[in-house]
Amino acid sequence: MKVILGVGGGIAAYKAAELARAFMERGATVQVVLTASAGEFIRPLTFAALTNQKVITDLFGSGSADEVLSSSVEHIRVAQENDVLVVAPTTADLLAKFASGLAPDFLTTLYLAFTGKVILAPAMNTNMWHHAATQDNVERLAARGNYILPPDEGLLACGTTGPGRLPDPAWIAEAVVTIGHPRKDLDGETILITAGPTQEAIDPVRFISNHSSGKMGYAIAAAAACRGARVILISGPVDLPQPYGVELVAVTSAAEMRDAVMGHLSDATIIVKSAAVADYHVANPAPQKLKKTPARMSLELDPTVDILAEVGRNKGDRLLIGFAAETQNLVSEGRRKMETKNADMVVANLVSTEGIGFGADVNEVTLVLRTGGVIQLPRATKRAVADEIFDHALKLRLALHARS
Ligand code: CTP
């Protein structure tokens, strides 16, 4: 992807350096354009070193006749050569200029000349953000088809607390990848995904849970959103940001996850059950904190509902993908779970293998298919594995339809 990163003159301009890096890490080329005031906050050299490209700082360069001649069409060249225009931070001043079509400098001129996707990440003082003028400008820009990444809430550089902070650069980079992704082959699908662990209360301060980080399920959600699907992510407690373009339903226990899944089932065309759901819950959680005694204590556990099996009984013509976390007999266990729970595919992985267990960023999985096939995928990032799962899921659905 070819990204133009416009940087406005706000205190968050320093985070744009991290954003440039995040784009580079994702294989993008990055052309940075600094406004004059952004150049007061952060030097062009920082961006030039990070992106290996000359940084554009001014419409008319140094003012020499030659430079004026070449740079006067530069905004057209830059506009034509790139896929997305990201402005981070977008100041209140830039929002106003973009909204009204004013073009006093390179970035605002480029904005008018650019015909690709425009993604704006506003960051400013809370009162400036809430001001009717700013909100009007944001509305006008959104109505025009510009993507607005709303600011985060938190403590701002000016000392106030509220919305106004530039979101985490890695999150912005992922959002841009999602918006700019060229392949939209899941357009029209509604994909219901479960992720993370569940927590089963023992008393108000303790619970039973497992080591699931949610990274695989979140990668599946991000991949589906990138490819154009409507994504409903039902997540147990994890320490991961909500992926851009994904509807998040936060749950805690297996019972809550079951209700959320069944409540959204009618919308779904594909269901991916990657959550590590607790198999048991405490029969009678204590209403008050349990006090320790020298005596041995035991907990009485009842089985939870098997959500995958319940969906399997009610799936209709939806494609159902389950997971199998195993420490041995990967394929036979995957196949057994596929049959007993009526799934169409089971993604089986050996959670005990070094480097690919819970919390890792890579995974190595085997796909067990209803059509009888077994596909061993190579070790790859969870995001790449997620894309492979969807590639095979789409082929599997075609094969299943052809059979019926
Ligand atoms: N699953 C579920 N509800 C449960 C337990 C599991 O929906 N109460 C789903 C998981 O989300 C996963 C699949 O069932 O898609 C397999 O989960 P796994 O923990 O590997 O297997 P279990 O069926 O729980 O069997 P076991 O723990 O005995 O291996």
GROMACS .gro file of C-alpha atoms and ligand atoms in nm:
model
  433
    1MET     CA    1   0.000   0.000   0.000
    2LYS     CA    2   0.121   0.352  -0.084
    3VAL     CA    3   0.037   0.590   0.198
    4ILE     CA    4   0.057   0.967   0.218
    5LEU     CA    5   0.095   1.062   0.583
    6GLY     CA    6  -0.007   1.424   0.638
    7VAL     CA    7   0.098   1.561   0.975
    8GLY     CA    8  -0.080   1.858   1.131
    9GLY     CA    9   0.070   2.097   1.383
   10GLY     CA   10  -0.047   1.964   1.719
   11ILE     CA   11   0.135   1.820   2.015
   12ALA     CA   12   0.043   1.469   1.893
   13ALA     CA   13   0.264   1.529   1.585
   14TYR     CA   14   0.540   1.336   1.764
   15LYS     CA   15   0.322   1.023   1.749
   16ALA     CA   16   0.316   1.053   1.370
   17ALA     CA   17   0.678   0.930   1.367
   18GLU     CA   18   0.564   0.606   1.532
   19LEU     CA   19   0.277   0.590   1.285
   20ALA     CA   20   0.518   0.623   0.989
   21ARG     CA   21   0.714   0.336   1.137
   22ALA     CA   22   0.400   0.127   1.187
   23PHE     CA   23   0.316   0.171   0.818
   24MET     CA   24   0.669   0.073   0.715
   25GLU     CA   25   0.647  -0.239   0.935
   26ARG     CA   26   0.330  -0.335   0.747
   27GLY     CA   27   0.511  -0.314   0.414
   28ALA     CA   28   0.370   0.024   0.303
   29THR     CA   29   0.562   0.302   0.134
   30VAL     CA   30   0.512   0.630   0.315
   31GLN     CA   31   0.529   0.983   0.173
   32VAL     CA   32   0.522   1.227   0.463
   33VAL     CA   33   0.381   1.578   0.421
   34LEU     CA   34   0.433   1.817   0.712
   35THR     CA   35   0.241   2.140   0.753
   36ALA     CA   36   0.452   2.440   0.853
   37SER     CA   37   0.334   2.420   1.214
   38ALA     CA   38   0.391   2.042   1.229
   39GLY     CA   39   0.750   2.122   1.134
   40GLU     CA   40   0.774   2.325   1.456
   41PHE     CA   41   0.681   2.019   1.663
   42ILE     CA   42   0.886   1.755   1.483
   43ARG     CA   43   1.169   1.782   1.231
   44PRO     CA   44   1.141   1.646   0.874
   45LEU     CA   45   1.467   1.455   0.922
   46THR     CA   46   1.298   1.217   1.167
   47PHE     CA   47   1.045   1.116   0.903
   48ALA     CA   48   1.302   1.107   0.620
   49ALA     CA   49   1.512   0.862   0.823
   50LEU     CA   50   1.210   0.645   0.908
   51THR     CA   51   1.059   0.634   0.557
   52ASN     CA   52   1.369   0.658   0.334
   53GLN     CA   53   1.188   0.929   0.139
   54LYS     CA   54   1.218   1.302   0.102
   55VAL     CA   55   0.964   1.476   0.326
   56ILE     CA   56   0.742   1.741   0.174
   57THR     CA   57   0.719   2.048   0.391
   58ASP     CA   58   0.601   2.339   0.181
   59LEU     CA   59   0.408   2.415  -0.141
   60PHE     CA   60   0.670   2.639  -0.294
   61GLY     CA   61   0.991   2.487  -0.161
   62SER     CA   62   1.270   2.736  -0.101
   63GLY     CA   63   1.125   2.985  -0.348
   64SER     CA   64   1.385   2.950  -0.626
   65ALA     CA   65   1.232   2.966  -0.977
   66ASP     CA   66   1.327   2.603  -1.060
   67GLU     CA   67   1.191   2.466  -0.739
   68VAL     CA   68   0.867   2.660  -0.767
   69LEU     CA   69   0.820   2.521  -1.117
   70SER     CA   70   0.871   2.158  -1.015
   71SER     CA   71   0.693   2.174  -0.681
   72SER     CA   72   0.388   2.355  -0.822
   73VAL     CA   73   0.274   2.026  -0.979
   74GLU     CA   74   0.418   1.806  -0.705
   75HIS     CA   75   0.084   1.781  -0.522
   76ILE     CA   76  -0.073   1.636  -0.838
   77ARG     CA   77   0.206   1.379  -0.874
   78VAL     CA   78   0.186   1.280  -0.505
   79ALA     CA   79  -0.195   1.259  -0.528
   80GLN     CA   80  -0.179   1.030  -0.831
   81GLU     CA   81   0.095   0.799  -0.707
   82ASN     CA   82  -0.058   0.702  -0.372
   83ASP     CA   83  -0.350   0.485  -0.252
   84VAL     CA   84  -0.457   0.650   0.073
   85LEU     CA   85  -0.418   0.988   0.240
   86VAL     CA   86  -0.394   0.968   0.618
   87VAL     CA   87  -0.378   1.287   0.821
   88ALA     CA   88  -0.265   1.229   1.179
   89PRO     CA   89  -0.298   1.436   1.381
   90THR     CA   90  -0.570   1.634   1.200
   91THR     CA   91  -0.593   1.966   1.384
   92ALA     CA   92  -0.915   2.167   1.419
   93ASP     CA   93  -0.764   2.412   1.170
   94LEU     CA   94  -0.705   2.137   0.911
   95LEU     CA   95  -1.058   1.999   0.960
   96ALA     CA   96  -1.195   2.348   0.888
   97LYS     CA   97  -0.976   2.390   0.580
   98PHE     CA   98  -1.057   2.046   0.442
   99ALA     CA   99  -1.430   2.098   0.506
  100SER     CA  100  -1.441   2.432   0.329
  101GLY     CA  101  -1.195   2.351   0.051
  102LEU     CA  102  -0.937   2.611   0.147
  103ALA     CA  103  -0.594   2.528   0.007
  104PRO     CA  104  -0.324   2.762   0.139
  105ASP     CA  105  -0.045   2.502   0.162
  106PHE     CA  106   0.076   2.169   0.025
  107LEU     CA  107  -0.131   1.937   0.245
  108THR     CA  108  -0.461   2.118   0.190
  109THR     CA  109  -0.392   2.145  -0.185
  110LEU     CA  110  -0.307   1.776  -0.198
  111TYR     CA  111  -0.633   1.699  -0.015
  112LEU     CA  112  -0.829   1.863  -0.298
  113ALA     CA  113  -0.627   1.690  -0.569
  114PHE     CA  114  -0.645   1.344  -0.408
  115THR     CA  115  -0.915   1.105  -0.535
  116GLY     CA  116  -0.834   0.798  -0.318
  117LYS     CA  117  -0.949   0.716   0.034
  118VAL     CA  118  -0.897   0.990   0.292
  119ILE     CA  119  -0.857   0.893   0.658
  120LEU     CA  120  -0.852   1.166   0.920
  121ALA     CA  121  -0.741   1.116   1.280
  122PRO     CA  122  -0.833   1.435   1.468
  123ALA     CA  123  -0.649   1.520   1.789
  124MET     CA  124  -0.693   1.838   1.991
  125ASN     CA  125  -0.807   1.985   2.321
  126THR     CA  126  -1.143   1.843   2.440
  127ASN     CA  127  -1.327   2.176   2.418
  128MET     CA  128  -1.197   2.233   2.066
  129TRP     CA  129  -1.316   1.883   1.969
  130HIS     CA  130  -1.660   1.940   2.123
  131HIS     CA  131  -1.699   2.285   1.964
  132ALA     CA  132  -1.995   2.303   1.726
  133ALA     CA  133  -1.769   2.435   1.447
  134THR     CA  134  -1.539   2.131   1.474
  135GLN     CA  135  -1.828   1.886   1.501
  136ASP     CA  136  -1.995   2.045   1.196
  137ASN     CA  137  -1.672   2.010   1.000
  138VAL     CA  138  -1.633   1.645   1.106
  139GLU     CA  139  -1.991   1.572   0.998
  140ARG     CA  140  -1.941   1.739   0.661
  141LEU     CA  141  -1.619   1.548   0.599
  142ALA     CA  142  -1.773   1.215   0.703
  143ALA     CA  143  -2.076   1.281   0.481
  144ARG     CA  144  -1.833   1.342   0.195
  145GLY     CA  145  -1.692   0.991   0.242
  146ASN     CA  146  -1.381   1.076   0.442
  147TYR     CA  147  -1.308   0.818   0.716
  148ILE     CA  148  -1.287   0.974   1.061
  149LEU     CA  149  -1.094   0.789   1.333
  150PRO     CA  150  -1.237   0.953   1.646
  151PRO     CA  151  -0.994   1.064   1.916
  152ASP     CA  152  -0.941   0.856   2.229
  153GLU     CA  153  -1.041   0.978   2.571
  154GLY     CA  154  -0.776   1.038   2.834
  155LEU     CA  155  -0.544   1.290   2.995
  156LEU     CA  156  -0.442   1.547   2.732
  157ALA     CA  157  -0.119   1.744   2.704
  158CYS     CA  158  -0.311   2.058   2.809
  159GLY     CA  159  -0.395   1.894   3.143
  160THR     CA  160  -0.767   1.831   3.081
  161THR     CA  161  -0.928   1.490   3.053
  162GLY     CA  162  -1.170   1.389   2.778
  163PRO     CA  163  -1.179   1.302   2.409
  164GLY     CA  164  -0.895   1.453   2.206
  165ARG     CA  165  -0.602   1.212   2.217
  166LEU     CA  166  -0.460   1.064   1.900
  167PRO     CA  167  -0.527   0.686   1.911
  168ASP     CA  168  -0.238   0.444   1.941
  169PRO     CA  169  -0.030   0.458   1.617
  170ALA     CA  170  -0.039   0.078   1.570
  171TRP     CA  171  -0.419   0.089   1.597
  172ILE     CA  172  -0.437   0.372   1.339
  173ALA     CA  173  -0.209   0.175   1.105
  174GLU     CA  174  -0.437  -0.131   1.136
  175ALA     CA  175  -0.745   0.084   1.070
  176VAL     CA  176  -0.581   0.226   0.756
  177VAL     CA  177  -0.490  -0.124   0.638
  178THR     CA  178  -0.855  -0.229   0.694
  179ILE     CA  179  -0.996   0.069   0.504
  180GLY     CA  180  -0.741   0.056   0.222
  181HIS     CA  181  -0.740  -0.324   0.182
  182PRO     CA  182  -0.793  -0.397  -0.189
  183ARG     CA  183  -0.957  -0.738  -0.145
  184LYS     CA  184  -1.321  -0.716  -0.031
  185ASP     CA  185  -1.426  -1.077  -0.098
  186LEU     CA  186  -1.619  -1.104   0.231
  187ASP     CA  187  -1.840  -0.809   0.141
  188GLY     CA  188  -2.204  -0.898   0.223
  189GLU     CA  189  -2.110  -1.155   0.491
  190THR     CA  190  -2.190  -1.114   0.859
  191ILE     CA  191  -1.928  -1.302   1.055
  192LEU     CA  192  -1.983  -1.387   1.420
  193ILE     CA  193  -1.656  -1.453   1.600
  194THR     CA  194  -1.592  -1.553   1.960
  195ALA     CA  195  -1.253  -1.488   2.117
  196GLY     CA  196  -1.058  -1.499   2.440
  197PRO     CA  197  -1.117  -1.689   2.761
  198THR     CA  198  -1.423  -1.687   2.981
  199GLN     CA  199  -1.411  -1.623   3.356
  200GLU     CA  200  -1.626  -1.827   3.592
  201ALA     CA  201  -1.678  -1.659   3.929
  202ILE     CA  202  -1.587  -1.835   4.253
  203ASP     CA  203  -1.679  -1.532   4.464
  204PRO     CA  204  -1.684  -1.155   4.393
  205VAL     CA  205  -1.302  -1.138   4.375
  206ARG     CA  206  -1.192  -1.476   4.232
  207PHE     CA  207  -1.258  -1.671   3.917
  208ILE     CA  208  -1.156  -1.978   3.715
  209SER     CA  209  -1.019  -1.906   3.369
  210ASN     CA  210  -0.751  -2.014   3.118
  211HIS     CA  211  -0.447  -1.878   2.936
  212SER     CA  212  -0.623  -1.767   2.615
  213SER     CA  213  -0.501  -1.420   2.509
  214GLY     CA  214  -0.769  -1.370   2.242
  215LYS     CA  215  -0.503  -1.287   1.980
  216MET     CA  216  -0.618  -1.553   1.732
  217GLY     CA  217  -0.984  -1.450   1.750
  218TYR     CA  218  -0.897  -1.079   1.724
  219ALA     CA  219  -0.675  -1.152   1.421
  220ILE     CA  220  -0.968  -1.338   1.261
  221ALA     CA  221  -1.197  -1.041   1.333
  222ALA     CA  222  -0.948  -0.791   1.185
  223ALA     CA  223  -0.895  -1.007   0.874
  224ALA     CA  224  -1.271  -1.038   0.819
  225ALA     CA  225  -1.323  -0.662   0.858
  226CYS     CA  226  -1.038  -0.594   0.612
  227ARG     CA  227  -1.204  -0.816   0.356
  228GLY     CA  228  -1.531  -0.625   0.380
  229ALA     CA  229  -1.742  -0.834   0.621
  230ARG     CA  230  -1.966  -0.702   0.893
  231VAL     CA  231  -1.797  -0.848   1.201
  232ILE     CA  232  -1.955  -0.914   1.539
  233LEU     CA  233  -1.683  -1.005   1.787
  234ILE     CA  234  -1.802  -1.162   2.111
  235SER     CA  235  -1.506  -1.146   2.342
  236GLY     CA  236  -1.420  -1.269   2.688
  237PRO     CA  237  -1.190  -1.051   2.901
  238VAL     CA  238  -0.868  -0.977   2.708
  239ASP     CA  239  -0.608  -0.704   2.697
  240LEU     CA  240  -0.645  -0.615   2.328
  241PRO     CA  241  -0.782  -0.305   2.154
  242GLN     CA  242  -1.111  -0.327   1.964
  243PRO     CA  243  -1.011  -0.373   1.598
  244TYR     CA  244  -1.129  -0.099   1.361
  245GLY     CA  245  -1.458  -0.173   1.187
  246VAL     CA  246  -1.556  -0.452   1.427
  247GLU     CA  247  -1.865  -0.454   1.654
  248LEU     CA  248  -1.751  -0.569   1.997
  249VAL     CA  249  -1.975  -0.747   2.248
  250ALA     CA  250  -1.785  -0.787   2.575
  251VAL     CA  251  -1.880  -1.083   2.794
  252THR     CA  252  -1.729  -1.245   3.101
  253SER     CA  253  -1.869  -1.594   3.160
  254ALA     CA  254  -1.951  -1.890   2.936
  255ALA     CA  255  -2.322  -1.834   3.007
  256GLU     CA  256  -2.297  -1.470   2.891
  257MET     CA  257  -2.103  -1.576   2.581
  258ARG     CA  258  -2.369  -1.836   2.500
  259ASP     CA  259  -2.650  -1.577   2.528
  260ALA     CA  260  -2.459  -1.327   2.313
  261VAL     CA  261  -2.386  -1.586   2.043
  262MET     CA  262  -2.744  -1.716   2.030
  263GLY     CA  263  -2.874  -1.356   2.030
  264HIS     CA  264  -2.669  -1.267   1.720
  265LEU     CA  265  -2.696  -1.600   1.538
  266SER     CA  266  -2.977  -1.501   1.305
  267ASP     CA  267  -2.760  -1.221   1.154
  268ALA     CA  268  -2.461  -1.444   1.082
  269THR     CA  269  -2.356  -1.613   0.759
  270ILE     CA  270  -2.032  -1.753   0.902
  271ILE     CA  271  -1.958  -1.834   1.267
  272VAL     CA  272  -1.604  -1.877   1.397
  273LYS     CA  273  -1.580  -2.012   1.753
  274SER     CA  274  -1.221  -1.943   1.852
  275ALA     CA  275  -1.295  -1.865   2.218
  276ALA     CA  276  -1.148  -2.088   2.488
  277VAL     CA  277  -1.476  -2.137   2.672
  278ALA     CA  278  -1.463  -2.278   3.025
  279ASP     CA  279  -1.602  -2.633   3.032
  280TYR     CA  280  -1.719  -2.593   3.393
  281HIS     CA  281  -1.852  -2.315   3.609
  282VAL     CA  282  -1.874  -2.298   3.988
  283ALA     CA  283  -2.207  -2.445   4.093
  284ASN     CA  284  -2.281  -2.186   4.360
  285PRO     CA  285  -2.053  -1.881   4.349
  286ALA     CA  286  -2.028  -1.724   4.696
  287PRO     CA  287  -2.208  -1.388   4.721
  288GLN     CA  288  -1.935  -1.255   4.955
  289LYS     CA  289  -1.558  -1.302   4.950
  290LEU     CA  290  -1.465  -1.648   5.080
  291LYS     CA  291  -1.246  -1.639   5.388
  292LYS     CA  292  -0.948  -1.871   5.421
  293THR     CA  293  -0.943  -2.146   5.685
  294PRO     CA  294  -0.675  -2.405   5.758
  295ALA     CA  295  -0.905  -2.680   5.622
  296ARG     CA  296  -0.891  -2.821   5.268
  297MET     CA  297  -1.161  -2.673   5.050
  298SER     CA  298  -1.320  -2.795   4.732
  299LEU     CA  299  -1.533  -2.635   4.467
  300GLU     CA  300  -1.835  -2.796   4.311
  301LEU     CA  301  -1.839  -2.747   3.935
  302ASP     CA  302  -2.119  -2.790   3.684
  303PRO     CA  303  -2.062  -2.827   3.308
  304THR     CA  304  -2.122  -2.515   3.097
  305VAL     CA  305  -2.331  -2.523   2.782
  306ASP     CA  306  -2.124  -2.625   2.479
  307ILE     CA  307  -2.191  -2.320   2.262
  308LEU     CA  308  -2.039  -2.467   1.946
  309ALA     CA  309  -2.258  -2.776   1.977
  310GLU     CA  310  -2.568  -2.565   2.038
  311VAL     CA  311  -2.492  -2.351   1.731
  312GLY     CA  312  -2.425  -2.674   1.537
  313ARG     CA  313  -2.777  -2.792   1.615
  314ASN     CA  314  -2.926  -2.461   1.493
  315LYS     CA  315  -2.689  -2.353   1.218
  316GLY     CA  316  -2.915  -2.393   0.912
  317ASP     CA  317  -2.703  -2.319   0.606
  318ARG     CA  318  -2.451  -2.107   0.794
  319LEU     CA  319  -2.086  -2.208   0.776
  320LEU     CA  320  -1.967  -2.312   1.123
  321ILE     CA  321  -1.599  -2.312   1.211
  322GLY     CA  322  -1.482  -2.448   1.547
  323PHE     CA  323  -1.143  -2.468   1.710
  324ALA     CA  324  -0.975  -2.754   1.888
  325ALA     CA  325  -0.700  -2.680   2.137
  326GLU     CA  326  -0.513  -3.005   2.186
  327THR     CA  327  -0.197  -3.139   2.342
  328GLN     CA  328  -0.206  -3.466   2.140
  329ASN     CA  329  -0.402  -3.653   1.866
  330LEU     CA  330  -0.464  -3.331   1.677
  331VAL     CA  331  -0.643  -3.458   1.367
  332SER     CA  332  -0.851  -3.732   1.530
  333GLU     CA  333  -0.963  -3.495   1.807
  334GLY     CA  334  -1.036  -3.223   1.550
  335ARG     CA  335  -1.246  -3.465   1.348
  336ARG     CA  336  -1.428  -3.594   1.657
  337LYS     CA  337  -1.520  -3.238   1.763
  338MET     CA  338  -1.630  -3.153   1.409
  339GLU     CA  339  -1.864  -3.455   1.401
  340THR     CA  340  -2.005  -3.428   1.754
  341LYS     CA  341  -2.063  -3.052   1.732
  342ASN     CA  342  -2.177  -3.047   1.367
  343ALA     CA  343  -1.910  -2.797   1.254
  344ASP     CA  344  -1.803  -2.762   0.889
  345MET     CA  345  -1.439  -2.697   0.972
  346VAL     CA  346  -1.227  -2.737   1.281
  347VAL     CA  347  -0.907  -2.538   1.322
  348ALA     CA  348  -0.691  -2.762   1.536
  349ASN     CA  349  -0.371  -2.658   1.705
  350LEU     CA  350  -0.126  -2.808   1.949
  351VAL     CA  351  -0.127  -2.558   2.230
  352SER     CA  352   0.164  -2.733   2.399
  353THR     CA  353   0.407  -2.670   2.108
  354GLU     CA  354   0.687  -2.426   2.187
  355GLY     CA  355   0.630  -2.078   2.036
  356ILE     CA  356   0.271  -2.121   1.912
  357GLY     CA  357   0.076  -2.156   2.232
  358PHE     CA  358  -0.143  -1.907   2.414
  359GLY     CA  359  -0.032  -1.545   2.384
  360ALA     CA  360   0.201  -1.605   2.086
  361ASP     CA  361   0.179  -1.386   1.774
  362VAL     CA  362   0.226  -1.685   1.543
  363ASN     CA  363   0.030  -2.004   1.507
  364GLU     CA  364   0.054  -2.334   1.324
  365VAL     CA  365  -0.281  -2.499   1.263
  366THR     CA  366  -0.436  -2.794   1.086
  367LEU     CA  367  -0.773  -2.750   0.917
  368VAL     CA  368  -1.006  -3.049   0.938
  369LEU     CA  369  -1.282  -3.016   0.679
  370ARG     CA  370  -1.632  -3.158   0.652
  371THR     CA  371  -1.550  -3.263   0.297
  372GLY     CA  372  -1.289  -3.504   0.439
  373GLY     CA  373  -0.976  -3.301   0.371
  374VAL     CA  374  -0.703  -3.221   0.621
  375ILE     CA  375  -0.488  -2.914   0.547
  376GLN     CA  376  -0.173  -2.843   0.743
  377LEU     CA  377  -0.100  -2.469   0.725
  378PRO     CA  378   0.258  -2.348   0.765
  379ARG     CA  379   0.358  -2.157   1.076
  380ALA     CA  380   0.268  -1.790   1.021
  381THR     CA  381   0.145  -1.481   1.202
  382LYS     CA  382  -0.203  -1.519   1.348
  383ARG     CA  383  -0.320  -1.256   1.100
  384ALA     CA  384  -0.187  -1.457   0.803
  385VAL     CA  385  -0.341  -1.775   0.948
  386ALA     CA  386  -0.674  -1.589   0.979
  387ASP     CA  387  -0.666  -1.503   0.608
  388GLU     CA  388  -0.587  -1.865   0.518
  389ILE     CA  389  -0.880  -1.984   0.730
  390PHE     CA  390  -1.116  -1.756   0.533
  391ASP     CA  391  -0.963  -1.858   0.198
  392HIS     CA  392  -1.031  -2.223   0.278
  393ALA     CA  393  -1.370  -2.149   0.436
  394LEU     CA  394  -1.495  -1.983   0.116
  395LYS     CA  395  -1.377  -2.280  -0.095
  396LEU     CA  396  -1.533  -2.522   0.154
  397ARG     CA  397  -1.868  -2.346   0.138
  398LEU     CA  398  -1.869  -2.369  -0.241
  399ALA     CA  399  -1.785  -2.740  -0.219
  400LEU     CA  400  -2.061  -2.802   0.038
  401HIS     CA  401  -2.317  -2.612  -0.172
  402ALA     CA  402  -2.216  -2.810  -0.480
  403ARG     CA  403  -2.282  -3.131  -0.286
  404SER     CA  404  -2.626  -3.036  -0.159
  405CTP     N1  405  -1.662  -2.467   2.294
  405CTP     C1  406  -1.783  -2.406   2.315
  405CTP     N2  407  -1.844  -2.412   2.438
  405CTP     C2  408  -1.786  -2.479   2.539
  405CTP     C3  409  -1.661  -2.544   2.518
  405CTP     C4  410  -1.601  -2.535   2.394
  405CTP     O1  411  -1.836  -2.343   2.223
  405CTP     N3  412  -1.847  -2.484   2.656
  405CTP     C5  413  -1.603  -2.459   2.160
  405CTP     C6  414  -1.473  -2.380   2.151
  405CTP     O2  415  -1.499  -2.242   2.126
  405CTP     C7  416  -1.405  -2.446   2.033
  405CTP     C8  417  -1.452  -2.591   2.042
  405CTP     O3  418  -1.571  -2.589   2.121
  405CTP     O4  419  -1.450  -2.394   1.911
  405CTP     C9  420  -1.355  -2.688   2.101
  405CTP     O5  421  -1.310  -2.641   2.226
  405CTP     P1  422  -1.201  -2.724   2.307
  405CTP     O6  423  -1.175  -2.655   2.438
  405CTP     O7  424  -1.085  -2.756   2.219
  405CTP     O8  425  -1.276  -2.862   2.328
  405CTP     P2  426  -1.387  -2.911   2.424
  405CTP     O9  427  -1.509  -2.941   2.342
  405CTP    O10  428  -1.405  -2.819   2.539
  405CTP    O11  429  -1.330  -3.052   2.469
  405CTP     P3  430  -1.201  -3.087   2.559
  405CTP    O12  431  -1.182  -2.968   2.649
  405CTP    O13  432  -1.243  -3.210   2.628
  405CTP    O14  433  -1.088  -3.106   2.462
   0.00000   0.00000   0.00000
